[in-house]
Coordinates of C-alpha atoms in Angstrom, one line a residue:
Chain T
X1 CA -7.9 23.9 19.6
X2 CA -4.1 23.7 17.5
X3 CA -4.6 24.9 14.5
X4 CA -2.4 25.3 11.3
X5 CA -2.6 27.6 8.1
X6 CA -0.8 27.1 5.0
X7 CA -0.7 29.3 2.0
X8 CA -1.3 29.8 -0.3
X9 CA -3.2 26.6 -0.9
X10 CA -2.3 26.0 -4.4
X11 CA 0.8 27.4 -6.7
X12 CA 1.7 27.3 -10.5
X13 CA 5.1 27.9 -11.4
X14 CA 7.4 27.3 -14.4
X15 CA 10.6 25.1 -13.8
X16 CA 13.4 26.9 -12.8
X17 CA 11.1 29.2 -10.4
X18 CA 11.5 29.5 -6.8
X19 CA 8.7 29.2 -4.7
X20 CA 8.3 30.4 -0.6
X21 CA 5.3 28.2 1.0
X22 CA 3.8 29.7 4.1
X23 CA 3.0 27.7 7.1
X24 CA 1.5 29.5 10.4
X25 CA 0.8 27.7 13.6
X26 CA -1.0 28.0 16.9
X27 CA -0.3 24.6 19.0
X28 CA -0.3 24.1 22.8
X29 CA 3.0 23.1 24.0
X30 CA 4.2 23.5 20.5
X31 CA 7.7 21.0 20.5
X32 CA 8.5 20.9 16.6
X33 CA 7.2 22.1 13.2
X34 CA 7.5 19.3 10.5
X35 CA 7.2 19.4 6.7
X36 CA 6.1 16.4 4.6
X37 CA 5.6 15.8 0.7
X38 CA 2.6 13.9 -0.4
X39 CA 2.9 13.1 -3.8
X40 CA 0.6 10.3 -4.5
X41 CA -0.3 8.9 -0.7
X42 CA 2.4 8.5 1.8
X43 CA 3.8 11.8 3.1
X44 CA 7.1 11.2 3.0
X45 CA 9.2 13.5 5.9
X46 CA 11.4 16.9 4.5
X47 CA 12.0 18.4 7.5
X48 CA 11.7 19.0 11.6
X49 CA 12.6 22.5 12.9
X50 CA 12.9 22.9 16.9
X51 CA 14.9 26.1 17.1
X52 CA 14.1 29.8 15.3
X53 CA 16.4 31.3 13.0
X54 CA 18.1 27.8 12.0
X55 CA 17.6 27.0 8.6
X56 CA 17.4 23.3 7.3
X57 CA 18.8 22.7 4.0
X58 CA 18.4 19.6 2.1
X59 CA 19.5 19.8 -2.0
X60 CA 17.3 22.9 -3.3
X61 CA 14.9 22.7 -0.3
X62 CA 15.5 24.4 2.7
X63 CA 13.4 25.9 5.6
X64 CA 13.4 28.2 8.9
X65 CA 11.3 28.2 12.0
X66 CA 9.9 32.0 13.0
X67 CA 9.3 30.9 17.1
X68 CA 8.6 34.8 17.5
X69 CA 6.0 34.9 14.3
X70 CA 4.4 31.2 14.8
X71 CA 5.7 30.5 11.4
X72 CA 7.6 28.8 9.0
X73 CA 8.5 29.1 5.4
X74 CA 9.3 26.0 3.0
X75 CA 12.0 27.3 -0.2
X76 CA 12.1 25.7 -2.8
X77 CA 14.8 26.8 -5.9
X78 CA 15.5 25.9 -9.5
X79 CA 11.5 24.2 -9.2
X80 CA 11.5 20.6 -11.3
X81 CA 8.7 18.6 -12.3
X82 CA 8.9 16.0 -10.0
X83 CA 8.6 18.6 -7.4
X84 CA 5.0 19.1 -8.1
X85 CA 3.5 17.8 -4.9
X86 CA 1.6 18.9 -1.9
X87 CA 3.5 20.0 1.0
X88 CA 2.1 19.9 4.4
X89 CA 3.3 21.4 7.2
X90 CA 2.3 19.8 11.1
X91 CA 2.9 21.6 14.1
X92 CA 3.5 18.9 16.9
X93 CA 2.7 19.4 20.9
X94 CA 5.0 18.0 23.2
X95 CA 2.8 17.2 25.3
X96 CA 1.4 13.2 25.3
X97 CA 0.7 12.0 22.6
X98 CA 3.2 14.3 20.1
X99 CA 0.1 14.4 17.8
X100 CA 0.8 16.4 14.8
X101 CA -1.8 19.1 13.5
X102 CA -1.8 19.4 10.0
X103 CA -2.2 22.1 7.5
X104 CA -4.5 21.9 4.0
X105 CA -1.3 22.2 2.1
X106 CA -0.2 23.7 -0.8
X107 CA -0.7 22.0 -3.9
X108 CA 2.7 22.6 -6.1
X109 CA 2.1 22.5 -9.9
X110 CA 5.4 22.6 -11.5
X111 CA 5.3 22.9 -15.7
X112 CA 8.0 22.5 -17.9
Chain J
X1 CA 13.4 -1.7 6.3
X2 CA 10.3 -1.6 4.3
X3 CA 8.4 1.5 6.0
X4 CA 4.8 1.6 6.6
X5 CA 2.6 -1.2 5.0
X6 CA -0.8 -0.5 4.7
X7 CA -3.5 -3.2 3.3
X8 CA -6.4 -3.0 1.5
X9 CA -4.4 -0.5 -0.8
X10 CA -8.5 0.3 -1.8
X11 CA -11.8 -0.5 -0.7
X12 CA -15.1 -0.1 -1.5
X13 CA -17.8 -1.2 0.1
X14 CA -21.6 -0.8 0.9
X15 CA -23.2 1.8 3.7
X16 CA -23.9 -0.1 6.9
X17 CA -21.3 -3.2 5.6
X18 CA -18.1 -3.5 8.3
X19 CA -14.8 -3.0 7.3
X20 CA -10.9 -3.6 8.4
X21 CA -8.2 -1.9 7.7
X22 CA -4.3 -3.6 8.8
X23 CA -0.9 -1.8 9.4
X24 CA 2.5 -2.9 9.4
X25 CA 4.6 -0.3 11.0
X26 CA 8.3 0.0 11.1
X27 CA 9.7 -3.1 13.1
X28 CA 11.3 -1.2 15.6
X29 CA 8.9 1.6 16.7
X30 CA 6.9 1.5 19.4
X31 CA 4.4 4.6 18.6
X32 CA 1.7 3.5 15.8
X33 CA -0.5 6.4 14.7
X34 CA -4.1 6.4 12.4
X35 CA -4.9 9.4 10.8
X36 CA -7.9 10.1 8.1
X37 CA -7.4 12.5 5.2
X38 CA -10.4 13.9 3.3
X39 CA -9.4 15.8 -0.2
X40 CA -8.5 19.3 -0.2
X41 CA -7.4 18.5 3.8
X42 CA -4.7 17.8 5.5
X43 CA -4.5 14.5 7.7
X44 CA -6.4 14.7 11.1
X45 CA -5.4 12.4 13.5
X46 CA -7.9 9.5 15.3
X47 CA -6.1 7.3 17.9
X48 CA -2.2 6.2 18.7
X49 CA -0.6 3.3 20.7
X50 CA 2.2 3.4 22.6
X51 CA 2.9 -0.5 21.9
X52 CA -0.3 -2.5 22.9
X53 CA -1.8 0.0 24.4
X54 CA -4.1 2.6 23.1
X55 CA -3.3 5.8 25.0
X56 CA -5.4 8.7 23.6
X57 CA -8.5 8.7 20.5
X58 CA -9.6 12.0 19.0
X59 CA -13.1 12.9 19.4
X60 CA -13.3 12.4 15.6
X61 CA -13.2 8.5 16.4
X62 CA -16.8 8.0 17.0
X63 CA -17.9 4.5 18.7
X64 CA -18.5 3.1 15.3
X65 CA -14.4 3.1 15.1
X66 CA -11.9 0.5 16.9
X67 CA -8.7 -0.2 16.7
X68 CA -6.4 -2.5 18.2
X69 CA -2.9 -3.6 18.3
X70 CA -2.7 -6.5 20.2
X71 CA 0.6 -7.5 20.3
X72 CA 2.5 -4.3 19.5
X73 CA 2.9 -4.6 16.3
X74 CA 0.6 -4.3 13.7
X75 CA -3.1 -2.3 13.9
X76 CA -6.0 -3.0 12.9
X77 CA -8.7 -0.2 12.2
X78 CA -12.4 -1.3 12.2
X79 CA -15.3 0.9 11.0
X80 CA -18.7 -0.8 11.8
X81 CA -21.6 0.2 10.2
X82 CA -19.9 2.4 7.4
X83 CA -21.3 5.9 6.6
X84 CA -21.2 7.9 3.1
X85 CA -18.6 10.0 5.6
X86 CA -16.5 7.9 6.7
X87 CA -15.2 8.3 3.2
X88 CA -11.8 8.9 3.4
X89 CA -7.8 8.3 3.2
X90 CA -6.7 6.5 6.8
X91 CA -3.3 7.0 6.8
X92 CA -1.2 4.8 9.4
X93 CA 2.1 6.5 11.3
X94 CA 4.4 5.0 12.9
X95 CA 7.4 6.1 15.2
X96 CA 10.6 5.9 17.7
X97 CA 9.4 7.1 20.5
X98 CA 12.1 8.0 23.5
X99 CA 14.8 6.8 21.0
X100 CA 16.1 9.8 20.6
X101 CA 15.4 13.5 20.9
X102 CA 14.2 14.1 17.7
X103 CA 12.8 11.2 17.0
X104 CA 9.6 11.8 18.9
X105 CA 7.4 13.8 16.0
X106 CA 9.2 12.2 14.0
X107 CA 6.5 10.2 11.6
X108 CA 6.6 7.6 8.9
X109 CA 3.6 7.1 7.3
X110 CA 2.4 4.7 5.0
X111 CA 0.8 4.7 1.9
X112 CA -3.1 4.8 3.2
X113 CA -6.1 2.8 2.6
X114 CA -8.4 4.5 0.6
X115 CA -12.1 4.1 1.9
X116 CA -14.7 4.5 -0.4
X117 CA -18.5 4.5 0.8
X118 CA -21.7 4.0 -1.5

């Protein structure tokens, strides 16, 4: 059975901190690890890493694909408020469906 | 391009009543995913169409659960007989399937119906 693990599960930091989230994954026929934002319902889509050792950037988030390790970390610098969200990571299989396996998440708390 | 809809926003509703759930995906994808979300969990995935037809359900959709999407383009999700359990977030997903090589995993969701069960 795929499974992903995500830590830690929840995070308080002060703005301005950085913070690393954690996301491990065991998925058969793994294609793609994805990061998402849910902040109130939708998850809304951060990033898709295929390749190892190629790190996404995207404003003060940016993440990298460990292929070797079955991980990924999510960076997040100079933290805001409106960060404060939880970030789910999904490992997706290549095979049929492309069903993605989700993580618990880790709830970000950001205060001022 | 107005993403995922999602209607009911919210419902509550009676054990044993039936409910239905509709999504709207994004015009132009052909892969429509449901997934449920219970609190402190991340989404777990039920059934997905590749247009009209229904092509794989998790063993999480028990035969109390249908869904449909007749025409290939919006779903409905039907829970008959509703339990305290059932409970939940449903989240719909939709994407461009074999439009492009990333595009595959690539998943929009909506905002979720929010089940509630007394």
């Amino acid at each position: 059975e795929d499974k992903v693990v995500q830590s830690p599960l929840s995070l308080v930091v002060h703005e301005g901190d950085t913070v690393t989230l954690n996301c491990s994954y065991e998925v058969t026929n793994f294609r793609s690890l994805l990061w998402y934002k849910q902040e109130k319902k939708a998850p809304t889509f951060l990033f898709m890493l295929t390749s190892s050792g190629i790190e996404k950037k995207s404003g003060r988030l940016s993440s990298i694909l460990d292929k070797k390790e079955l991980s990924s970390i999510l960076n997040i610098t100079a933290t805001q408020t409106g960060d404060s969200a939880i970030y789910l990571c999904a490992g997706a299989s290549g095979a049929g469906s492309y069903q993605l396996t989700f993580g618990k998440g880790t709830k970000l708390s950001v205060i001022p | 391009d107005t993403g995922v809809s999602q209607n009911p926003r919210h419902k509550i509703t009676k054990r044993g009543q039936n409910v239905t759930f509709r999504c709207d995906p994004i015009s132009e994808h052909n892969r429509l995913y449901w997934y449920r979300q219970t609190l402190g969990q991340g989404p777990e995935f039920l059934t997905y169409f590749q247009n009209e037809a229904q092509l794989e359900k998790s063993r999480l959709l028990s035969d109390r659960f249908s869904a449909e999407r007749p025409k290939g383009s919006f779903s409905t999700l039907e829970i008959q007989r509703t339990e305290q359990g059932d409970s939940a977030m449903y989240l719909c997903a939709s994407s461009p399937w074999g439009q492009g090589p990333s595009a595959n995993e690539k998943l929009f969701f909506g905002s979720g119906t929010q089940l509630s069960v007394l």
